[in-house]
């Protein structure tokens, strides 16, 4: 264990939002403590927090991440940045491991110690699938557009089409906006179900644990997914694991 005031803030910078968490000194369990959409909101939020050490993972471009880290350092923060690399008991399947998104890598680090066959579905701006076997071998994955990317891809080519942010799940749309939302929701549901099916085909005689994360999980019919664990802080859990291994 360690003192609460010695622990950093853990920050995940996604494509469309950021979130932060702290590790409690009593249990080492991460607790969400902040969320926003822009770096300006992040800076304003950080100014109200006591921590001066930040552990950061970002899926942004290298130029964007370097600029953010430089700004934070200029403000007096000590920043530890996680990037995809090698880790004990984890084996890459990518020939160029650095091309694996740090968010995907961290979700697998978070689950590596379970020594179980894991299927990880992350429904965010993009949808990603990763399969990790019980020996820590990454078997590969999928990347496809997330729900909102699918919607905006449809409406971006026509001024007559618009995204409806609210629709009743299931059934058929009685307006073009509802039809777009429901169609994209069905596509997201389908890719999730096919992802689990493909993972079972890869490991036909093994037990699989299914983990769900990402903000668009709320649009899924979870009964059709079957047994699973919802881990909304899974990337941050992996970031915490990475940080502990740097000590």
JSON list of C-alpha atoms in Angstrom, two decimals:
[
{"chain": "A", "resi": 1, "resn": "UNK", "atom": "CA", "xyz": [0.00, 0.00, 0.00]},
{"chain": "A", "resi": 2, "resn": "UNK", "atom": "CA", "xyz": [1.00, 3.63, -0.33]},
{"chain": "A", "resi": 3, "resn": "UNK", "atom": "CA", "xyz": [-0.10, 6.96, 1.04]},
{"chain": "A", "resi": 4, "resn": "UNK", "atom": "CA", "xyz": [-3.05, 8.61, -0.72]},
{"chain": "A", "resi": 5, "resn": "UNK", "atom": "CA", "xyz": [-1.15, 11.85, -1.22]},
{"chain": "A", "resi": 6, "resn": "UNK", "atom": "CA", "xyz": [1.67, 9.99, -2.99]},
{"chain": "A", "resi": 7, "resn": "UNK", "atom": "CA", "xyz": [-0.52, 8.58, -5.74]},
{"chain": "A", "resi": 8, "resn": "UNK", "atom": "CA", "xyz": [-0.98, 10.38, -9.04]},
{"chain": "A", "resi": 9, "resn": "UNK", "atom": "CA", "xyz": [-4.04, 11.12, -11.09]},
{"chain": "A", "resi": 10, "resn": "UNK", "atom": "CA", "xyz": [-4.64, 8.69, -13.92]},
{"chain": "A", "resi": 11, "resn": "UNK", "atom": "CA", "xyz": [-5.91, 10.31, -17.11]},
{"chain": "A", "resi": 12, "resn": "UNK", "atom": "CA", "xyz": [-7.19, 8.71, -20.30]},
{"chain": "A", "resi": 13, "resn": "UNK", "atom": "CA", "xyz": [-7.42, 11.01, -23.33]},
{"chain": "A", "resi": 14, "resn": "UNK", "atom": "CA", "xyz": [-9.78, 9.44, -25.86]},
{"chain": "A", "resi": 15, "resn": "UNK", "atom": "CA", "xyz": [-10.84, 10.59, -29.30]},
{"chain": "A", "resi": 16, "resn": "UNK", "atom": "CA", "xyz": [-13.81, 12.59, -28.07]},
{"chain": "A", "resi": 17, "resn": "UNK", "atom": "CA", "xyz": [-13.50, 12.81, -24.27]},
{"chain": "A", "resi": 18, "resn": "UNK", "atom": "CA", "xyz": [-11.13, 12.46, -21.33]},
{"chain": "A", "resi": 19, "resn": "UNK", "atom": "CA", "xyz": [-11.65, 10.84, -17.97]},
{"chain": "A", "resi": 20, "resn": "UNK", "atom": "CA", "xyz": [-9.64, 10.64, -14.79]},
{"chain": "A", "resi": 21, "resn": "UNK", "atom": "CA", "xyz": [-9.43, 8.34, -11.79]},
{"chain": "A", "resi": 22, "resn": "UNK", "atom": "CA", "xyz": [-7.67, 7.99, -8.46]},
{"chain": "A", "resi": 23, "resn": "UNK", "atom": "CA", "xyz": [-6.47, 4.85, -6.70]},
{"chain": "A", "resi": 24, "resn": "UNK", "atom": "CA", "xyz": [-7.64, 4.62, -3.10]},
{"chain": "A", "resi": 25, "resn": "UNK", "atom": "CA", "xyz": [-4.93, 3.94, -0.54]},
{"chain": "A", "resi": 26, "resn": "UNK", "atom": "CA", "xyz": [-7.11, 1.43, 1.31]},
{"chain": "A", "resi": 27, "resn": "UNK", "atom": "CA", "xyz": [-7.98, -0.88, -1.57]},
{"chain": "A", "resi": 28, "resn": "UNK", "atom": "CA", "xyz": [-5.90, 0.14, -4.62]},
{"chain": "A", "resi": 29, "resn": "UNK", "atom": "CA", "xyz": [-9.22, 0.28, -6.51]},
{"chain": "A", "resi": 30, "resn": "UNK", "atom": "CA", "xyz": [-9.63, 3.01, -9.11]},
{"chain": "A", "resi": 31, "resn": "UNK", "atom": "CA", "xyz": [-12.42, 5.50, -8.56]},
{"chain": "A", "resi": 32, "resn": "UNK", "atom": "CA", "xyz": [-13.56, 7.82, -11.34]},
{"chain": "A", "resi": 33, "resn": "UNK", "atom": "CA", "xyz": [-13.14, 11.45, -10.36]},
{"chain": "A", "resi": 34, "resn": "UNK", "atom": "CA", "xyz": [-13.32, 13.60, -13.48]},
{"chain": "A", "resi": 35, "resn": "UNK", "atom": "CA", "xyz": [-14.56, 13.70, -17.05]},
{"chain": "A", "resi": 36, "resn": "UNK", "atom": "CA", "xyz": [-14.76, 16.21, -19.89]},
{"chain": "A", "resi": 37, "resn": "UNK", "atom": "CA", "xyz": [-14.58, 16.73, -23.62]},
{"chain": "A", "resi": 38, "resn": "UNK", "atom": "CA", "xyz": [-11.81, 19.28, -24.26]},
{"chain": "A", "resi": 39, "resn": "UNK", "atom": "CA", "xyz": [-8.26, 19.93, -23.11]},
{"chain": "A", "resi": 40, "resn": "UNK", "atom": "CA", "xyz": [-9.40, 23.33, -21.83]},
{"chain": "A", "resi": 41, "resn": "UNK", "atom": "CA", "xyz": [-11.84, 21.55, -19.54]},
{"chain": "A", "resi": 42, "resn": "UNK", "atom": "CA", "xyz": [-9.03, 19.22, -18.45]},
{"chain": "A", "resi": 43, "resn": "UNK", "atom": "CA", "xyz": [-6.73, 22.12, -17.53]},
{"chain": "A", "resi": 44, "resn": "UNK", "atom": "CA", "xyz": [-9.52, 23.86, -15.61]},
{"chain": "A", "resi": 45, "resn": "UNK", "atom": "CA", "xyz": [-10.36, 20.66, -13.74]},
{"chain": "A", "resi": 46, "resn": "UNK", "atom": "CA", "xyz": [-6.72, 19.89, -12.91]},
{"chain": "A", "resi": 47, "resn": "UNK", "atom": "CA", "xyz": [-6.28, 23.36, -11.42]},
{"chain": "A", "resi": 48, "resn": "UNK", "atom": "CA", "xyz": [-8.79, 22.35, -8.74]},
{"chain": "A", "resi": 49, "resn": "UNK", "atom": "CA", "xyz": [-7.06, 19.06, -7.84]},
{"chain": "A", "resi": 50, "resn": "UNK", "atom": "CA", "xyz": [-4.24, 18.61, -5.30]},
{"chain": "A", "resi": 51, "resn": "UNK", "atom": "CA", "xyz": [-2.14, 16.11, -7.30]},
{"chain": "A", "resi": 52, "resn": "UNK", "atom": "CA", "xyz": [0.95, 17.29, -9.15]},
{"chain": "A", "resi": 53, "resn": "UNK", "atom": "CA", "xyz": [1.84, 13.93, -10.71]},
{"chain": "A", "resi": 54, "resn": "UNK", "atom": "CA", "xyz": [-0.17, 12.75, -13.70]},
{"chain": "A", "resi": 55, "resn": "UNK", "atom": "CA", "xyz": [-0.09, 9.38, -15.44]},
{"chain": "A", "resi": 56, "resn": "UNK", "atom": "CA", "xyz": [-1.40, 9.86, -18.95]},
{"chain": "A", "resi": 57, "resn": "UNK", "atom": "CA", "xyz": [-2.46, 7.74, -21.91]},
{"chain": "A", "resi": 58, "resn": "UNK", "atom": "CA", "xyz": [-3.72, 9.35, -25.10]},
{"chain": "A", "resi": 59, "resn": "UNK", "atom": "CA", "xyz": [-4.86, 8.06, -28.48]},
{"chain": "A", "resi": 60, "resn": "UNK", "atom": "CA", "xyz": [-4.28, 11.47, -30.06]},
{"chain": "A", "resi": 61, "resn": "UNK", "atom": "CA", "xyz": [-1.65, 12.21, -32.67]},
{"chain": "A", "resi": 62, "resn": "UNK", "atom": "CA", "xyz": [1.96, 12.38, -31.52]},
{"chain": "A", "resi": 63, "resn": "UNK", "atom": "CA", "xyz": [2.03, 16.14, -32.08]},
{"chain": "A", "resi": 64, "resn": "UNK", "atom": "CA", "xyz": [-1.13, 16.63, -30.00]},
{"chain": "A", "resi": 65, "resn": "UNK", "atom": "CA", "xyz": [0.13, 14.48, -27.14]},
{"chain": "A", "resi": 66, "resn": "UNK", "atom": "CA", "xyz": [3.57, 16.13, -27.07]},
{"chain": "A", "resi": 67, "resn": "UNK", "atom": "CA", "xyz": [1.93, 19.57, -27.02]},
{"chain": "A", "resi": 68, "resn": "UNK", "atom": "CA", "xyz": [-0.33, 18.53, -24.14]},
{"chain": "A", "resi": 69, "resn": "UNK", "atom": "CA", "xyz": [2.52, 17.04, -22.11]},
{"chain": "A", "resi": 70, "resn": "UNK", "atom": "CA", "xyz": [4.68, 20.13, -22.72]},
{"chain": "A", "resi": 71, "resn": "UNK", "atom": "CA", "xyz": [1.87, 22.41, -21.53]},
{"chain": "A", "resi": 72, "resn": "UNK", "atom": "CA", "xyz": [1.29, 20.33, -18.41]},
{"chain": "A", "resi": 73, "resn": "UNK", "atom": "CA", "xyz": [5.00, 20.31, -17.59]},
{"chain": "A", "resi": 74, "resn": "UNK", "atom": "CA", "xyz": [5.16, 24.09, -18.04]},
{"chain": "A", "resi": 75, "resn": "UNK", "atom": "CA", "xyz": [2.39, 24.34, -15.45]},
{"chain": "A", "resi": 76, "resn": "UNK", "atom": "CA", "xyz": [4.51, 22.40, -12.98]},
{"chain": "A", "resi": 77, "resn": "UNK", "atom": "CA", "xyz": [3.06, 18.91, -13.30]},
{"chain": "A", "resi": 78, "resn": "UNK", "atom": "CA", "xyz": [5.19, 15.78, -13.41]},
{"chain": "A", "resi": 79, "resn": "UNK", "atom": "CA", "xyz": [3.79, 13.73, -16.29]},
{"chain": "A", "resi": 80, "resn": "UNK", "atom": "CA", "xyz": [4.33, 10.03, -16.92]},
{"chain": "A", "resi": 81, "resn": "UNK", "atom": "CA", "xyz": [3.09, 9.05, -20.37]},
{"chain": "A", "resi": 82, "resn": "UNK", "atom": "CA", "xyz": [2.26, 5.46, -21.26]},
{"chain": "A", "resi": 83, "resn": "UNK", "atom": "CA", "xyz": [2.96, 4.26, -24.79]},
{"chain": "A", "resi": 84, "resn": "UNK", "atom": "CA", "xyz": [2.53, 0.80, -26.26]},
{"chain": "A", "resi": 85, "resn": "UNK", "atom": "CA", "xyz": [5.58, -1.33, -25.57]},
{"chain": "A", "resi": 86, "resn": "UNK", "atom": "CA", "xyz": [6.75, -4.59, -24.10]},
{"chain": "A", "resi": 87, "resn": "UNK", "atom": "CA", "xyz": [5.41, -5.96, -20.83]},
{"chain": "A", "resi": 88, "resn": "UNK", "atom": "CA", "xyz": [6.07, -9.06, -18.76]},
{"chain": "A", "resi": 89, "resn": "UNK", "atom": "CA", "xyz": [3.73, -11.97, -19.51]},
{"chain": "A", "resi": 90, "resn": "UNK", "atom": "CA", "xyz": [2.30, -10.22, -22.57]},
{"chain": "A", "resi": 91, "resn": "UNK", "atom": "CA", "xyz": [3.07, -11.20, -26.17]},
{"chain": "A", "resi": 92, "resn": "UNK", "atom": "CA", "xyz": [2.31, -8.96, -29.13]},
{"chain": "A", "resi": 93, "resn": "UNK", "atom": "CA", "xyz": [0.90, -10.33, -32.36]},
{"chain": "A", "resi": 94, "resn": "UNK", "atom": "CA", "xyz": [1.62, -7.11, -34.28]},
{"chain": "A", "resi": 95, "resn": "UNK", "atom": "CA", "xyz": [4.86, -7.13, -36.25]},
{"chain": "A", "resi": 96, "resn": "UNK", "atom": "CA", "xyz": [5.10, -3.44, -35.33]},
{"chain": "A", "resi": 97, "resn": "UNK", "atom": "CA", "xyz": [3.83, -3.33, -31.73]},
{"chain": "A", "resi": 98, "resn": "UNK", "atom": "CA", "xyz": [4.02, 0.47, -31.61]},
{"chain": "A", "resi": 99, "resn": "UNK", "atom": "CA", "xyz": [1.15, 0.54, -34.12]},
{"chain": "A", "resi": 100, "resn": "UNK", "atom": "CA", "xyz": [-1.20, -1.02, -31.56]},
{"chain": "A", "resi": 101, "resn": "UNK", "atom": "CA", "xyz": [-3.26, 1.72, -29.94]},
{"chain": "A", "resi": 102, "resn": "UNK", "atom": "CA", "xyz": [-2.21, 2.42, -26.38]},
{"chain": "A", "resi": 103, "resn": "UNK", "atom": "CA", "xyz": [-5.83, 2.17, -25.21]},
{"chain": "A", "resi": 104, "resn": "UNK", "atom": "CA", "xyz": [-6.15, -1.36, -26.59]},
{"chain": "A", "resi": 105, "resn": "UNK", "atom": "CA", "xyz": [-2.79, -2.36, -25.12]},
{"chain": "A", "resi": 106, "resn": "UNK", "atom": "CA", "xyz": [-3.74, -1.05, -21.69]},
{"chain": "A", "resi": 107, "resn": "UNK", "atom": "CA", "xyz": [-7.04, -2.96, -21.61]},
{"chain": "A", "resi": 108, "resn": "UNK", "atom": "CA", "xyz": [-5.07, -6.16, -22.14]},
{"chain": "A", "resi": 109, "resn": "UNK", "atom": "CA", "xyz": [-2.51, -5.24, -19.47]},
{"chain": "A", "resi": 110, "resn": "UNK", "atom": "CA", "xyz": [-5.41, -4.75, -17.06]},
{"chain": "A", "resi": 111, "resn": "UNK", "atom": "CA", "xyz": [-6.60, -8.32, -17.67]},
{"chain": "A", "resi": 112, "resn": "UNK", "atom": "CA", "xyz": [-3.29, -10.12, -18.26]},
{"chain": "A", "resi": 113, "resn": "UNK", "atom": "CA", "xyz": [-2.90, -11.29, -14.65]},
{"chain": "A", "resi": 114, "resn": "UNK", "atom": "CA", "xyz": [-6.22, -13.18, -14.79]},
{"chain": "A", "resi": 115, "resn": "UNK", "atom": "CA", "xyz": [-4.57, -15.92, -16.88]},
{"chain": "A", "resi": 116, "resn": "UNK", "atom": "CA", "xyz": [-7.89, -16.39, -18.67]},
{"chain": "A", "resi": 117, "resn": "UNK", "atom": "CA", "xyz": [-9.00, -16.22, -22.29]},
{"chain": "A", "resi": 118, "resn": "UNK", "atom": "CA", "xyz": [-10.45, -12.73, -22.61]},
{"chain": "A", "resi": 119, "resn": "UNK", "atom": "CA", "xyz": [-12.58, -11.00, -25.22]},
{"chain": "A", "resi": 120, "resn": "UNK", "atom": "CA", "xyz": [-12.47, -7.21, -24.89]},
{"chain": "A", "resi": 121, "resn": "UNK", "atom": "CA", "xyz": [-15.13, -5.09, -26.62]},
{"chain": "A", "resi": 122, "resn": "UNK", "atom": "CA", "xyz": [-14.59, -1.33, -26.43]},
{"chain": "A", "resi": 123, "resn": "UNK", "atom": "CA", "xyz": [-17.48, 0.68, -27.87]},
{"chain": "A", "resi": 124, "resn": "UNK", "atom": "CA", "xyz": [-16.27, 4.26, -28.05]},
{"chain": "A", "resi": 125, "resn": "UNK", "atom": "CA", "xyz": [-15.64, 6.65, -30.94]},
{"chain": "A", "resi": 126, "resn": "UNK", "atom": "CA", "xyz": [-14.34, 3.54, -32.66]},
{"chain": "A", "resi": 127, "resn": "UNK", "atom": "CA", "xyz": [-15.37, 0.00, -31.84]},
{"chain": "A", "resi": 128, "resn": "UNK", "atom": "CA", "xyz": [-12.46, -2.32, -31.06]},
{"chain": "A", "resi": 129, "resn": "UNK", "atom": "CA", "xyz": [-12.22, -6.02, -30.37]},
{"chain": "A", "resi": 130, "resn": "UNK", "atom": "CA", "xyz": [-9.17, -7.69, -28.86]},
{"chain": "A", "resi": 131, "resn": "UNK", "atom": "CA", "xyz": [-8.69, -11.33, -27.91]},
{"chain": "A", "resi": 132, "resn": "UNK", "atom": "CA", "xyz": [-6.12, -12.24, -25.27]},
{"chain": "A", "resi": 133, "resn": "UNK", "atom": "CA", "xyz": [-5.44, -15.88, -24.46]},
{"chain": "A", "resi": 134, "resn": "UNK", "atom": "CA", "xyz": [-4.66, -17.35, -21.05]},
{"chain": "A", "resi": 135, "resn": "UNK", "atom": "CA", "xyz": [-0.91, -17.24, -21.77]},
{"chain": "A", "resi": 136, "resn": "UNK", "atom": "CA", "xyz": [-0.90, -13.50, -22.38]},
{"chain": "A", "resi": 137, "resn": "UNK", "atom": "CA", "xyz": [-0.78, -13.83, -26.18]},
{"chain": "A", "resi": 138, "resn": "UNK", "atom": "CA", "xyz": [-2.66, -11.17, -28.10]},
{"chain": "A", "resi": 139, "resn": "UNK", "atom": "CA", "xyz": [-4.45, -13.06, -30.86]},
{"chain": "A", "resi": 140, "resn": "UNK", "atom": "CA", "xyz": [-5.49, -9.94, -32.77]},
{"chain": "A", "resi": 141, "resn": "UNK", "atom": "CA", "xyz": [-8.57, -7.81, -33.06]},
{"chain": "A", "resi": 142, "resn": "UNK", "atom": "CA", "xyz": [-10.93, -5.66, -35.09]},
{"chain": "A", "resi": 143, "resn": "UNK", "atom": "CA", "xyz": [-11.43, -1.92, -35.49]},
{"chain": "A", "resi": 144, "resn": "UNK", "atom": "CA", "xyz": [-14.61, -0.45, -36.94]},
{"chain": "A", "resi": 145, "resn": "UNK", "atom": "CA", "xyz": [-16.48, 2.86, -36.73]},
{"chain": "A", "resi": 146, "resn": "UNK", "atom": "CA", "xyz": [-18.35, 3.49, -33.52]},
{"chain": "A", "resi": 147, "resn": "UNK", "atom": "CA", "xyz": [-22.02, 4.41, -33.41]},
{"chain": "A", "resi": 148, "resn": "UNK", "atom": "CA", "xyz": [-21.61, 8.16, -33.83]},
{"chain": "A", "resi": 149, "resn": "UNK", "atom": "CA", "xyz": [-18.99, 7.80, -36.57]},
{"chain": "A", "resi": 150, "resn": "UNK", "atom": "CA", "xyz": [-21.40, 5.59, -38.51]},
{"chain": "A", "resi": 151, "resn": "UNK", "atom": "CA", "xyz": [-24.20, 8.12, -38.08]},
{"chain": "A", "resi": 152, "resn": "UNK", "atom": "CA", "xyz": [-22.12, 11.09, -39.14]},
{"chain": "A", "resi": 153, "resn": "UNK", "atom": "CA", "xyz": [-20.68, 9.21, -42.13]},
{"chain": "A", "resi": 154, "resn": "UNK", "atom": "CA", "xyz": [-24.24, 8.87, -43.42]},
{"chain": "A", "resi": 155, "resn": "UNK", "atom": "CA", "xyz": [-25.37, 12.44, -42.85]},
{"chain": "A", "resi": 156, "resn": "UNK", "atom": "CA", "xyz": [-22.14, 14.18, -43.89]},
{"chain": "A", "resi": 157, "resn": "UNK", "atom": "CA", "xyz": [-22.93, 13.73, -47.60]},
{"chain": "A", "resi": 158, "resn": "UNK", "atom": "CA", "xyz": [-26.41, 15.22, -47.53]},
{"chain": "A", "resi": 159, "resn": "UNK", "atom": "CA", "xyz": [-27.84, 18.43, -46.09]},
{"chain": "A", "resi": 160, "resn": "UNK", "atom": "CA", "xyz": [-31.24, 16.73, -45.89]},
{"chain": "A", "resi": 161, "resn": "UNK", "atom": "CA", "xyz": [-30.10, 14.11, -43.38]},
{"chain": "A", "resi": 162, "resn": "UNK", "atom": "CA", "xyz": [-29.59, 14.79, -39.69]},
{"chain": "A", "resi": 163, "resn": "UNK", "atom": "CA", "xyz": [-28.57, 12.75, -36.68]},
{"chain": "A", "resi": 164, "resn": "UNK", "atom": "CA", "xyz": [-31.20, 12.28, -34.01]},
{"chain": "A", "resi": 165, "resn": "UNK", "atom": "CA", "xyz": [-29.40, 11.96, -30.69]},
{"chain": "A", "resi": 166, "resn": "UNK", "atom": "CA", "xyz": [-32.46, 10.38, -29.07]},
{"chain": "A", "resi": 167, "resn": "UNK", "atom": "CA", "xyz": [-34.40, 7.43, -30.39]},
{"chain": "A", "resi": 168, "resn": "UNK", "atom": "CA", "xyz": [-36.30, 4.50, -28.96]},
{"chain": "A", "resi": 169, "resn": "UNK", "atom": "CA", "xyz": [-34.04, 1.41, -29.14]},
{"chain": "A", "resi": 170, "resn": "UNK", "atom": "CA", "xyz": [-35.25, -1.59, -31.10]},
{"chain": "A", "resi": 171, "resn": "UNK", "atom": "CA", "xyz": [-37.84, -1.87, -33.83]},
{"chain": "A", "resi": 172, "resn": "UNK", "atom": "CA", "xyz": [-38.00, 0.15, -37.03]},
{"chain": "A", "resi": 173, "resn": "UNK", "atom": "CA", "xyz": [-37.68, 3.88, -37.52]},
{"chain": "A", "resi": 174, "resn": "UNK", "atom": "CA", "xyz": [-40.71, 5.94, -38.50]},
{"chain": "A", "resi": 175, "resn": "UNK", "atom": "CA", "xyz": [-38.49, 8.86, -39.60]},
{"chain": "A", "resi": 176, "resn": "UNK", "atom": "CA", "xyz": [-35.21, 9.05, -41.50]},
{"chain": "A", "resi": 177, "resn": "UNK", "atom": "CA", "xyz": [-33.40, 10.24, -38.38]},
{"chain": "A", "resi": 178, "resn": "UNK", "atom": "CA", "xyz": [-34.73, 7.35, -36.32]},
{"chain": "A", "resi": 179, "resn": "UNK", "atom": "CA", "xyz": [-33.92, 4.90, -39.12]},
{"chain": "A", "resi": 180, "resn": "UNK", "atom": "CA", "xyz": [-30.30, 6.10, -39.16]},
{"chain": "A", "resi": 181, "resn": "UNK", "atom": "CA", "xyz": [-29.97, 5.75, -35.39]},
{"chain": "A", "resi": 182, "resn": "UNK", "atom": "CA", "xyz": [-31.57, 2.32, -35.29]},
{"chain": "A", "resi": 183, "resn": "UNK", "atom": "CA", "xyz": [-29.61, 1.06, -38.29]},
{"chain": "A", "resi": 184, "resn": "UNK", "atom": "CA", "xyz": [-26.30, 2.13, -36.80]},
{"chain": "A", "resi": 185, "resn": "UNK", "atom": "CA", "xyz": [-27.29, 0.65, -33.45]},
{"chain": "A", "resi": 186, "resn": "UNK", "atom": "CA", "xyz": [-28.07, -2.66, -35.18]},
{"chain": "A", "resi": 187, "resn": "UNK", "atom": "CA", "xyz": [-24.67, -2.55, -36.91]},
{"chain": "A", "resi": 188, "resn": "UNK", "atom": "CA", "xyz": [-22.91, -2.00, -33.58]},
{"chain": "A", "resi": 189, "resn": "UNK", "atom": "CA", "xyz": [-24.88, -4.84, -32.01]},
{"chain": "A", "resi": 190, "resn": "UNK", "atom": "CA", "xyz": [-24.04, -7.10, -34.92]},
{"chain": "A", "resi": 191, "resn": "UNK", "atom": "CA", "xyz": [-20.31, -6.44, -34.86]},
{"chain": "A", "resi": 192, "resn": "UNK", "atom": "CA", "xyz": [-20.22, -7.12, -31.11]},
{"chain": "A", "resi": 193, "resn": "UNK", "atom": "CA", "xyz": [-22.02, -10.44, -31.48]},
{"chain": "A", "resi": 194, "resn": "UNK", "atom": "CA", "xyz": [-19.85, -11.45, -34.43]},
{"chain": "A", "resi": 195, "resn": "UNK", "atom": "CA", "xyz": [-16.73, -10.49, -32.48]},
{"chain": "A", "resi": 196, "resn": "UNK", "atom": "CA", "xyz": [-17.62, -12.88, -29.67]},
{"chain": "A", "resi": 197, "resn": "UNK", "atom": "CA", "xyz": [-18.48, -15.59, -32.20]},
{"chain": "A", "resi": 198, "resn": "UNK", "atom": "CA", "xyz": [-15.11, -15.14, -33.93]},
{"chain": "A", "resi": 199, "resn": "UNK", "atom": "CA", "xyz": [-13.28, -15.32, -30.60]},
{"chain": "A", "resi": 200, "resn": "UNK", "atom": "CA", "xyz": [-15.05, -18.57, -29.75]},
{"chain": "A", "resi": 201, "resn": "UNK", "atom": "CA", "xyz": [-14.00, -19.96, -33.13]},
{"chain": "A", "resi": 202, "resn": "UNK", "atom": "CA", "xyz": [-10.37, -19.07, -32.35]},
{"chain": "A", "resi": 203, "resn": "UNK", "atom": "CA", "xyz": [-10.56, -20.79, -28.96]},
{"chain": "A", "resi": 204, "resn": "UNK", "atom": "CA", "xyz": [-13.22, -23.48, -29.48]},
{"chain": "A", "resi": 205, "resn": "UNK", "atom": "CA", "xyz": [-12.47, -25.58, -26.42]},
{"chain": "A", "resi": 206, "resn": "UNK", "atom": "CA", "xyz": [-11.70, -22.81, -23.95]},
{"chain": "A", "resi": 207, "resn": "UNK", "atom": "CA", "xyz": [-13.76, -20.79, -21.52]},
{"chain": "A", "resi": 208, "resn": "UNK", "atom": "CA", "xyz": [-14.00, -17.14, -22.53]},
{"chain": "A", "resi": 209, "resn": "UNK", "atom": "CA", "xyz": [-14.47, -14.10, -20.32]},
{"chain": "A", "resi": 210, "resn": "UNK", "atom": "CA", "xyz": [-16.14, -11.18, -22.09]},
{"chain": "A", "resi": 211, "resn": "UNK", "atom": "CA", "xyz": [-15.36, -7.62, -20.98]},
{"chain": "A", "resi": 212, "resn": "UNK", "atom": "CA", "xyz": [-17.25, -4.54, -22.14]},
{"chain": "A", "resi": 213, "resn": "UNK", "atom": "CA", "xyz": [-16.07, -0.96, -21.91]},
{"chain": "A", "resi": 214, "resn": "UNK", "atom": "CA", "xyz": [-16.70, 2.34, -23.68]},
{"chain": "A", "resi": 215, "resn": "UNK", "atom": "CA", "xyz": [-19.49, 4.88, -23.54]},
{"chain": "A", "resi": 216, "resn": "UNK", "atom": "CA", "xyz": [-21.61, 3.35, -26.32]},
{"chain": "A", "resi": 217, "resn": "UNK", "atom": "CA", "xyz": [-22.10, 0.09, -24.43]},
{"chain": "A", "resi": 218, "resn": "UNK", "atom": "CA", "xyz": [-25.39, 1.64, -23.31]},
{"chain": "A", "resi": 219, "resn": "UNK", "atom": "CA", "xyz": [-26.78, 1.20, -26.84]},
{"chain": "A", "resi": 220, "resn": "UNK", "atom": "CA", "xyz": [-26.27, -2.59, -26.84]},
{"chain": "A", "resi": 221, "resn": "UNK", "atom": "CA", "xyz": [-28.80, -5.28, -26.08]},
{"chain": "A", "resi": 222, "resn": "UNK", "atom": "CA", "xyz": [-26.72, -6.90, -23.35]},
{"chain": "A", "resi": 223, "resn": "UNK", "atom": "CA", "xyz": [-28.97, -9.95, -23.09]},
{"chain": "A", "resi": 224, "resn": "UNK", "atom": "CA", "xyz": [-27.83, -10.95, -26.57]},
{"chain": "A", "resi": 225, "resn": "UNK", "atom": "CA", "xyz": [-24.19, -10.50, -25.57]},
{"chain": "A", "resi": 226, "resn": "UNK", "atom": "CA", "xyz": [-24.53, -13.09, -22.81]},
{"chain": "A", "resi": 227, "resn": "UNK", "atom": "CA", "xyz": [-22.39, -13.37, -19.69]},
{"chain": "A", "resi": 228, "resn": "UNK", "atom": "CA", "xyz": [-19.96, -10.46, -19.43]},
{"chain": "A", "resi": 229, "resn": "UNK", "atom": "CA", "xyz": [-18.31, -7.96, -17.12]},
{"chain": "A", "resi": 230, "resn": "UNK", "atom": "CA", "xyz": [-18.85, -4.23, -17.63]},
{"chain": "A", "resi": 231, "resn": "UNK", "atom": "CA", "xyz": [-15.60, -2.41, -16.80]},
{"chain": "A", "resi": 232, "resn": "UNK", "atom": "CA", "xyz": [-16.04, 1.30, -17.66]},
{"chain": "A", "resi": 233, "resn": "UNK", "atom": "CA", "xyz": [-12.55, 2.18, -16.36]},
{"chain": "A", "resi": 234, "resn": "UNK", "atom": "CA", "xyz": [-10.73, -0.68, -18.09]},
{"chain": "A", "resi": 235, "resn": "UNK", "atom": "CA", "xyz": [-8.22, 1.54, -19.94]},
{"chain": "A", "resi": 236, "resn": "UNK", "atom": "CA", "xyz": [-7.48, 3.39, -16.71]},
{"chain": "A", "resi": 237, "resn": "UNK", "atom": "CA", "xyz": [-7.12, 0.06, -14.89]},
{"chain": "A", "resi": 238, "resn": "UNK", "atom": "CA", "xyz": [-4.44, -0.85, -17.41]},
{"chain": "A", "resi": 239, "resn": "UNK", "atom": "CA", "xyz": [-2.80, 2.54, -16.99]},
{"chain": "A", "resi": 240, "resn": "UNK", "atom": "CA", "xyz": [-2.67, 1.96, -13.25]},
{"chain": "A", "resi": 241, "resn": "UNK", "atom": "CA", "xyz": [-1.12, -1.48, -13.84]},
{"chain": "A", "resi": 242, "resn": "UNK", "atom": "CA", "xyz": [1.48, 0.04, -16.17]},
{"chain": "A", "resi": 243, "resn": "UNK", "atom": "CA", "xyz": [2.33, 2.74, -13.59]},
{"chain": "A", "resi": 244, "resn": "UNK", "atom": "CA", "xyz": [2.80, 0.20, -10.81]},
{"chain": "A", "resi": 245, "resn": "UNK", "atom": "CA", "xyz": [5.22, -1.73, -13.00]},
{"chain": "A", "resi": 246, "resn": "UNK", "atom": "CA", "xyz": [7.33, 1.41, -13.51]},
{"chain": "A", "resi": 247, "resn": "UNK", "atom": "CA", "xyz": [7.93, 1.83, -9.75]}
]
